[in-house]
Short mmCIF file of C-alpha atoms and ligand atoms in Angstrom, two decimals:
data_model
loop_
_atom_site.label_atom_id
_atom_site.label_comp_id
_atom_site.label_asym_id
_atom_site.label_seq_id
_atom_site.Cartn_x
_atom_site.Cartn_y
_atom_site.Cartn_z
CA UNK A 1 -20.18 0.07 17.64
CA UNK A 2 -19.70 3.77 18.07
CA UNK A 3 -18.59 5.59 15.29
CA UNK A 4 -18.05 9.43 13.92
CA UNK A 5 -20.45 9.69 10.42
CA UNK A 6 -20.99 12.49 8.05
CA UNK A 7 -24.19 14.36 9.15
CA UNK A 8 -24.38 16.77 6.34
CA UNK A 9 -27.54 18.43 7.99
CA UNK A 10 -25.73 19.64 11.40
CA UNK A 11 -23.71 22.77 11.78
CA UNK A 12 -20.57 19.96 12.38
CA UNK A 13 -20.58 17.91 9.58
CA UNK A 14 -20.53 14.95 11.69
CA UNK A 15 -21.51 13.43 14.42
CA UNK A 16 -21.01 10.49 16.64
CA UNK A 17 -23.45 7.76 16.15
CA UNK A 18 -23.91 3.88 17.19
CA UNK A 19 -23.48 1.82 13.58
CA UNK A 20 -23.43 -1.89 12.53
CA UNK A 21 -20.07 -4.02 13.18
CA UNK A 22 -17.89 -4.02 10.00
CA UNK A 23 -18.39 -7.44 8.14
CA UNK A 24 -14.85 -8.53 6.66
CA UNK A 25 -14.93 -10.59 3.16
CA UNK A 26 -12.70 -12.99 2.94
CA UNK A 27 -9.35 -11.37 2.18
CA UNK A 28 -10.11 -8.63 4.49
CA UNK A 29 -9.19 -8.81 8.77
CA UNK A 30 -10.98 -6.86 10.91
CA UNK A 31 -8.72 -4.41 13.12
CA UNK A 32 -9.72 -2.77 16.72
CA UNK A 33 -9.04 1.04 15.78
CA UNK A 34 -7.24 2.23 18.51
CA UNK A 35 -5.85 5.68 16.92
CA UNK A 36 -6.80 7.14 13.99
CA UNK A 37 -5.80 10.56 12.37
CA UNK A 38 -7.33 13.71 10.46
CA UNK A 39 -6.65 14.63 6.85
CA UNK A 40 -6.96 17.49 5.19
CA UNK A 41 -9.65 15.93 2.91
CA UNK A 42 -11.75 14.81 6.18
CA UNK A 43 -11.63 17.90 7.97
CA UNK A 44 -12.36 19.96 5.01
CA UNK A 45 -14.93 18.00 2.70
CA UNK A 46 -16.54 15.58 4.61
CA UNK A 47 -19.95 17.50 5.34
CA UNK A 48 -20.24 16.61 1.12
CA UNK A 49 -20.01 12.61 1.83
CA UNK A 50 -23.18 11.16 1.82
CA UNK A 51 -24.72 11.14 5.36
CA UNK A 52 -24.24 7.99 7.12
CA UNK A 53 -20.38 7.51 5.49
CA UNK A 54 -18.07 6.63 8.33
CA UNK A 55 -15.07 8.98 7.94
CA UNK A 56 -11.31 8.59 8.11
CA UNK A 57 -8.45 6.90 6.31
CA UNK A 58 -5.62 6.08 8.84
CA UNK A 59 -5.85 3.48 11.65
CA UNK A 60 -3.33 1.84 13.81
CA UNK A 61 -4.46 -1.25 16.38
CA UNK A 62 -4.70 -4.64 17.04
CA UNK A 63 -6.09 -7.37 14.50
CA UNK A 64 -9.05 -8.58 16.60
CA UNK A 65 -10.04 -11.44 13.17
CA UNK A 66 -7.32 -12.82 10.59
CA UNK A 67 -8.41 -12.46 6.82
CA UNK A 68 -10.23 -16.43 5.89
CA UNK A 69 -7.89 -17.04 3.86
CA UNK A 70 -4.95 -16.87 6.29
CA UNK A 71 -2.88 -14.46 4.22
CA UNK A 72 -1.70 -11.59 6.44
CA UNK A 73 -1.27 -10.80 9.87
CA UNK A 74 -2.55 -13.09 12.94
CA UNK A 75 -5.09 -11.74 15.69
CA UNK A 76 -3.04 -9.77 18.59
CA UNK A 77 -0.58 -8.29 15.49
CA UNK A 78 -0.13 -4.45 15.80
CA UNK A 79 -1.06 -2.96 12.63
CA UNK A 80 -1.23 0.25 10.76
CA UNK A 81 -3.79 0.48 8.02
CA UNK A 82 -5.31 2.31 5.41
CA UNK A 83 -9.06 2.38 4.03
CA UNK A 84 -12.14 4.11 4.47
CA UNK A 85 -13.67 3.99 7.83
CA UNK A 86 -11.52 4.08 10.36
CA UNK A 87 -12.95 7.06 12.64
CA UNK A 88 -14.52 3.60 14.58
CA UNK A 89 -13.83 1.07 17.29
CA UNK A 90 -13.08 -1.61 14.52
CA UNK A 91 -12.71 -1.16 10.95
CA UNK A 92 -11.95 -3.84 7.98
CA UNK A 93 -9.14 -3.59 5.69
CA UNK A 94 -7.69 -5.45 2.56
CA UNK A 95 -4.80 -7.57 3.48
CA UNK A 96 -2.71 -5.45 1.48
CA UNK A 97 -3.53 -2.71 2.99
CA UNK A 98 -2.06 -3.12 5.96
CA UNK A 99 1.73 -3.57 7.35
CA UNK A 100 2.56 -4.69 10.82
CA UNK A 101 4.34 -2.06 13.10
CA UNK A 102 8.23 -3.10 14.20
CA UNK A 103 8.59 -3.95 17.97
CA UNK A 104 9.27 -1.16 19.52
CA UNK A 105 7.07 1.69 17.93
CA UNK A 106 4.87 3.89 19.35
CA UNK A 107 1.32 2.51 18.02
CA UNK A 108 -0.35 6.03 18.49
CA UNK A 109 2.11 7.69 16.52
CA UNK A 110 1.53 5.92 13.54
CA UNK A 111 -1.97 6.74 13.07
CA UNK A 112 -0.09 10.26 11.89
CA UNK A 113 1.54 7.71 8.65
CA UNK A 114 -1.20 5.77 6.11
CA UNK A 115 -2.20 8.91 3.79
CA UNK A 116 0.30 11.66 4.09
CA UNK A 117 3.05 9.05 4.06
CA UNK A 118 1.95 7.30 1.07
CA UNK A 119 1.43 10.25 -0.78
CA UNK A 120 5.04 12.23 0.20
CA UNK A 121 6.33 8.50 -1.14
CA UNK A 122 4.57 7.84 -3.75
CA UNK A 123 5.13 11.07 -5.52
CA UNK A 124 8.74 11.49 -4.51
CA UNK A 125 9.13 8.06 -5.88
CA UNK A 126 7.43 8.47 -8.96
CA UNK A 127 9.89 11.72 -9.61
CA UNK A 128 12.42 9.46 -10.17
CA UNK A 129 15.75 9.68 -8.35
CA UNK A 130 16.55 12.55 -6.19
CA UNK A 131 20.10 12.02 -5.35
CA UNK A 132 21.80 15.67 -5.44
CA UNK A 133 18.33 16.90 -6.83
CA UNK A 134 17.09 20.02 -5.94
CA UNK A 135 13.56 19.23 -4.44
CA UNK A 136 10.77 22.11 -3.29
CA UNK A 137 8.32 20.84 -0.91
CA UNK A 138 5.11 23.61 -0.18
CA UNK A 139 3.10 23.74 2.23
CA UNK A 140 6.41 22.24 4.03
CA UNK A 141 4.39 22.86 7.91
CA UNK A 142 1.93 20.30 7.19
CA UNK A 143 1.19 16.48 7.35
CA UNK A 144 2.42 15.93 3.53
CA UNK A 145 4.71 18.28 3.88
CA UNK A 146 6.80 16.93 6.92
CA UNK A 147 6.77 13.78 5.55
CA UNK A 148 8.38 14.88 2.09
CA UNK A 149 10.81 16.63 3.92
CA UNK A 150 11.96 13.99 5.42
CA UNK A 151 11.44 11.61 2.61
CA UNK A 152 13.34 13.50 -0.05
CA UNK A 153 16.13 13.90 2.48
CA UNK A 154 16.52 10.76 3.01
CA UNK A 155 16.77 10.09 -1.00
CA UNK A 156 19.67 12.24 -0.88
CA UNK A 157 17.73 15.85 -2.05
CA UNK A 158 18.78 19.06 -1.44
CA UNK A 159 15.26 20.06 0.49
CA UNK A 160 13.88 23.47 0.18
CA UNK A 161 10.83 23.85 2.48
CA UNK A 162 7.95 26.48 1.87
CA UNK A 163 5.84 27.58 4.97
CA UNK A 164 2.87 30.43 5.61
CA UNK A 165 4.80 31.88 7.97
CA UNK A 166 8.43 31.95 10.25
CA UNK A 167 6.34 29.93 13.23
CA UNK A 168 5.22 27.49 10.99
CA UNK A 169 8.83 26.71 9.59
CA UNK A 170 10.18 25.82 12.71
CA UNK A 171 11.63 22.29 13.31
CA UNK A 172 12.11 21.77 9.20
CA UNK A 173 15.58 22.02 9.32
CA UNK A 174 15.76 19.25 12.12
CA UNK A 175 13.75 17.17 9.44
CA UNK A 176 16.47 17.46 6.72
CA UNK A 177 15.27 21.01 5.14
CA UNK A 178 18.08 23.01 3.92
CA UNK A 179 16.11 25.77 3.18
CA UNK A 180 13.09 26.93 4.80
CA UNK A 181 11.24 29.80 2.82
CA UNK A 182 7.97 31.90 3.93
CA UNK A 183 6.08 31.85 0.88
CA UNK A 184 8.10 31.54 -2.79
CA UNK A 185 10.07 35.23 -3.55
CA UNK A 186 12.97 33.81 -2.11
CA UNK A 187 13.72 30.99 -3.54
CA UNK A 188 16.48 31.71 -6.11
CA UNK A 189 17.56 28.88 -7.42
CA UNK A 190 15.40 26.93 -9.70
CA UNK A 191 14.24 23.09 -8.20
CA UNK A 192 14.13 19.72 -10.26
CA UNK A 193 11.27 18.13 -7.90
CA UNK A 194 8.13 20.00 -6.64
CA UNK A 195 5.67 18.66 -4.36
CA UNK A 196 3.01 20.69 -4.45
CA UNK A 197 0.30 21.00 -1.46
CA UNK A 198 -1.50 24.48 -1.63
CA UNK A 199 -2.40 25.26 -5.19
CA UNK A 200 -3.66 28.47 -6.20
CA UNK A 201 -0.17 31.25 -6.69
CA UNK A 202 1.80 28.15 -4.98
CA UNK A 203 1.60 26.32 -8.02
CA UNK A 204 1.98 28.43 -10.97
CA UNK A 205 5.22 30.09 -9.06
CA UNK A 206 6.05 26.26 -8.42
CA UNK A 207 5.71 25.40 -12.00
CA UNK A 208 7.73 28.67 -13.16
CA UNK A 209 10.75 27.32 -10.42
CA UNK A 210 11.27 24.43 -12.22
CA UNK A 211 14.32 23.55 -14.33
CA UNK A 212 14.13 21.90 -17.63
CA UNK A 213 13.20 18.10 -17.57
CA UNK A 214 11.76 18.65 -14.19
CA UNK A 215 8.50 17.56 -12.30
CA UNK A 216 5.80 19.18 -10.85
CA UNK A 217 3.84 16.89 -8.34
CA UNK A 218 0.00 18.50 -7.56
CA UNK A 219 -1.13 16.74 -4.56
CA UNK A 220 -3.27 19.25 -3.39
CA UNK A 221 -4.93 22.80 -2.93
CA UNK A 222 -4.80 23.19 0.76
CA UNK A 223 -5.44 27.35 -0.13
CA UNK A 224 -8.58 26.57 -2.22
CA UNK A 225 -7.49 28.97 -4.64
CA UNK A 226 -7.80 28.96 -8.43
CA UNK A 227 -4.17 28.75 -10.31
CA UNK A 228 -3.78 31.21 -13.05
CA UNK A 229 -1.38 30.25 -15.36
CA UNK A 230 0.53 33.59 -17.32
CA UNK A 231 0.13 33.13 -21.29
CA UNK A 232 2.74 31.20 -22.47
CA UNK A 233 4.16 30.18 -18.89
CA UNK A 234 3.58 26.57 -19.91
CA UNK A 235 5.98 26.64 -23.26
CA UNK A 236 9.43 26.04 -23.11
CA UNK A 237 11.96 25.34 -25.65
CA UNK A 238 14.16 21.88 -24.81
CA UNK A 239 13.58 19.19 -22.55
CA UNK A 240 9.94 19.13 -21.22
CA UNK A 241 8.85 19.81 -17.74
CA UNK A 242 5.95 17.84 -16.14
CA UNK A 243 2.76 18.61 -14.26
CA UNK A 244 1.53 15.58 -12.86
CA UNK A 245 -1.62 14.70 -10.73
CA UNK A 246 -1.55 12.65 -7.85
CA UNK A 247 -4.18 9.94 -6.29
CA UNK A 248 -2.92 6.66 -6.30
CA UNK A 249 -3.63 4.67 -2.76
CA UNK A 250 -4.56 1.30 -4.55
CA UNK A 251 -2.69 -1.38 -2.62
CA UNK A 252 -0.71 0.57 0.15
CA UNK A 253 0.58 -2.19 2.72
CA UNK A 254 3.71 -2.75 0.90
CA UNK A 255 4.85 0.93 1.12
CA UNK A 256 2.98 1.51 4.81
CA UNK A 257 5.98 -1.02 6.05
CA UNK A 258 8.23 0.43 4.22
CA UNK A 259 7.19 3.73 6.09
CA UNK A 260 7.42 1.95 9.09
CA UNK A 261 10.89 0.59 8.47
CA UNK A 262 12.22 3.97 8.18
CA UNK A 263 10.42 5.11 11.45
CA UNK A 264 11.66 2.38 13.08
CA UNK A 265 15.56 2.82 11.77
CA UNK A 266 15.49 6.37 12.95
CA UNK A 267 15.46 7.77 9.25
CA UNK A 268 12.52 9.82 8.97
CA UNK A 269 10.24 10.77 12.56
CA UNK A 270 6.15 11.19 12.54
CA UNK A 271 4.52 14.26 12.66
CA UNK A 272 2.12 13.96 15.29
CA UNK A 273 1.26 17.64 16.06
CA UNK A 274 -2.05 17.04 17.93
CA UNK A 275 -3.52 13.86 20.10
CA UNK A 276 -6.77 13.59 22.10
CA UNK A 277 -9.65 11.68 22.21
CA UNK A 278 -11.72 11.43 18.95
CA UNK A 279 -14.59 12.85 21.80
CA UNK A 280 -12.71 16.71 20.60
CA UNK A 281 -12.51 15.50 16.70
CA UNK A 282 -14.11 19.31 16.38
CA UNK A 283 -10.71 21.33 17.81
CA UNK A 284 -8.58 18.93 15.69
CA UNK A 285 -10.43 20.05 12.81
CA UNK A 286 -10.53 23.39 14.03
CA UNK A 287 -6.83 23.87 14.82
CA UNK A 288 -5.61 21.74 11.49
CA UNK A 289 -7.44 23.57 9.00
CA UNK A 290 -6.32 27.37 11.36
CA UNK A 291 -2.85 25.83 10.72
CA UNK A 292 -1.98 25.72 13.79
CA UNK A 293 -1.11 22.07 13.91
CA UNK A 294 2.84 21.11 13.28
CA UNK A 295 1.96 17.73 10.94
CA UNK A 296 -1.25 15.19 12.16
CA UNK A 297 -3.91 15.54 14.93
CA UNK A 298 -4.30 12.20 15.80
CA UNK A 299 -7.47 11.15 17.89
CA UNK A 300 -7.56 8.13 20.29
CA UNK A 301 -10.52 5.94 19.88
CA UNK A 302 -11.29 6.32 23.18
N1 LIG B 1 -3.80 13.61 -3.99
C1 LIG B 1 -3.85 12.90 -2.85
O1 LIG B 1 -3.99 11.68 -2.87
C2 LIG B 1 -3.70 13.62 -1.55
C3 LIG B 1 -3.30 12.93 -0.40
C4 LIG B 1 -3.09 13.66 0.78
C5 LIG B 1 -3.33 15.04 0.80
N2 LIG B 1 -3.78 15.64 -0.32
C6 LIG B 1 -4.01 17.11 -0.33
O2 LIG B 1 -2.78 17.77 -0.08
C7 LIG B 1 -3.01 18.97 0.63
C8 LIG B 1 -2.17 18.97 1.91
O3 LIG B 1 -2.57 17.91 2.75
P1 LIG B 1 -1.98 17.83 4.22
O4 LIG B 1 -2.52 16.59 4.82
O5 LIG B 1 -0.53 18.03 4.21
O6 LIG B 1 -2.70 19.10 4.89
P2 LIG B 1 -2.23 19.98 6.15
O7 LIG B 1 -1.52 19.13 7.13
O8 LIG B 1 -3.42 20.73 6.58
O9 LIG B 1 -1.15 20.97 5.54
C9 LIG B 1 -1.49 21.88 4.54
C10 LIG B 1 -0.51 23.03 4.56
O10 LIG B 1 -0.91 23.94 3.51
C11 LIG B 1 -0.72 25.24 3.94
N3 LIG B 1 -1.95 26.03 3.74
C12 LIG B 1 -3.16 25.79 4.22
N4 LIG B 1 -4.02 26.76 3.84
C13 LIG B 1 -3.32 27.60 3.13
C14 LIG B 1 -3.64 28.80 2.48
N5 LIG B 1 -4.89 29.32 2.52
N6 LIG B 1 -2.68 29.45 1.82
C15 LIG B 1 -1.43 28.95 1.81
N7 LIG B 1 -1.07 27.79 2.40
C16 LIG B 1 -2.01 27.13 3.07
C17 LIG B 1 -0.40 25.26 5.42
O11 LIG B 1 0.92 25.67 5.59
P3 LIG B 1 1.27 27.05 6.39
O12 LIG B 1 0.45 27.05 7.63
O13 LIG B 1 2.73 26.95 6.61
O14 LIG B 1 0.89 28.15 5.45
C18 LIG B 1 -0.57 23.82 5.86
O15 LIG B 1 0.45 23.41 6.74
C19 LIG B 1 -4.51 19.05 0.87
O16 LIG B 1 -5.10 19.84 -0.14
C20 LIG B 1 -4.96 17.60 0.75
O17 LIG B 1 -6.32 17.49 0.37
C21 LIG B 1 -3.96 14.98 -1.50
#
């Protein structure tokens, strides 16, 4: 089968090569990739995977071989997945790593969900309730970003939504943003929830926003800059305040339907701000890492 590989030697990073079929184990099914999607991890580091690694996270398609032990879902089932491998005609996944998409979905559009919707959920979740919280999403324009947005919304936040610039700010407030901010100078009231996407002077001025007993969620360092923190900025007198990593995708299928569920009551929309064929995977990297895409570039598998 045809699939895109890191090729650390060319001036790409990739290329697209012919590679052996997928073998599925026994709890695994074996899923005809019809859309996948690029992350910010894929477009940005995957010259470093070894060469040969087939890249991407996020698939949706059709189950073309049930997992052997008949748990999950049947062949012909619409599916969105999550796992390693997916910038292919067919991939393999865990059972529980996939969800079945509602009647009535776009398949397409959900390639945009598996990794920036598990992560905006999985950290919002793990902030604890957000109901009349104060919640600061950065890097607000992007795939995380949108989907916390919407997310924290939806938990009944109070969303303020950092951005690079005006352009990339627009549509936020359509996804629940009550604020939209270039940058962090104006943001004058201090936030209970922050999830953090940039890194560098996003996060220490994050971390200094926060109000006692608050949380500080570092997904990622989309600027590639170092974070200095100011002597003392980390003490505080009375109830702590957190600064907590983020990489937990063990076990995703659960929460992927739960996504989906949303999507499908009307609660929360996906960010596709890009689609073509995986053929022009090069100006999807291009354009998401020159910021000029409004959420996910998703590629057909065409
Ligand atoms: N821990 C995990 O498991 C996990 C999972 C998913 C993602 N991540 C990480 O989270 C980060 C965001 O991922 P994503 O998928 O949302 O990426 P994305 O769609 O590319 O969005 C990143 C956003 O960061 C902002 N940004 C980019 N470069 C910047 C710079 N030099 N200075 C300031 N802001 C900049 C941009 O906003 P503006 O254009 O508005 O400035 C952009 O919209 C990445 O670092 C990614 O690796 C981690």
């Amino acid at each position: 089968m045809q699939a895109l590989i890191a090729a650390p030697d060319t001036a790409e990073g990739h290329r697209l090569a012919e590679v052996p079929e997928p073998v599925p184990t026994p709890g695994q099914l074996l899923v005809e990739v019809r859309q996948s999607s690029v992350n910010f991890g894929e477009a940005r580091f995957r010259a470093g995977m070894p060469a040969g690694t087939v890249l991407g996270y996020d698939a949706a398609g059709y189950v073309v071989r049930a997992a052997e032990d008949g748990s999950g879902p049947a062949v012909g089932d619409r599916v969105v997945a999550f796992g390693p491998g997916t910038w292919a005609e067919r991939a393999v996944f865990d059972v529980d790593s996939v969800a079945r998409i509602p009647d009535g979905l776009d398949l397409a559009a959900t390639a945009a969900l598996p990794m920036v919707g598990l992560t905006a959920l999985r950290t919002l979740r793990g902030a604890g309730p957000l109901l009349g919280r104060r919640v600061l999403v950065t890097g607000a324009s992007g795939g995380v970003g949108r989907l916390a947005v919407q997310l924290a919304r939806l938990g009944g936040a109070t969303v303020v939504a950092s951005v690079g610039s005006p352009a990339r700010g627009e549509g936020l407030r359509d996804l629940g943003a009550a604020e939209v901010v270039v940058g962090l100078d104006d943001v004058r009231e201090p936030v209970d929830v922050v999830v953090e996407t940039v890194g560098g002077d996003h996060l220490t001025r994050a971390w200094s926003l926060l109000k006692p007993g608050g949380i500080c969620q570092s997904i990622g360092w989309a600027s590639g800059a170092a974070a200095v923190f100011a002597p003392n900025s980390t003490f505080a007198l009375g109830e702590p305040r957190r600064l907590q990593s983020f990489g937990d995708t063990s076990r995703p299928g659960a929460d992927l339907a739960t996504l989906l569920a949303f999507v499908a009551a009307g609660d929360i929309s996906l960010p596709v701000g890009w689609r073509d064929s995986w053929k022009r995977v090069d100006d999807a990297i291009e354009a998401l890492l020159g910021r000029r895409v409004a959420g996910k570039a998703v590629l057909d598998i065409d």
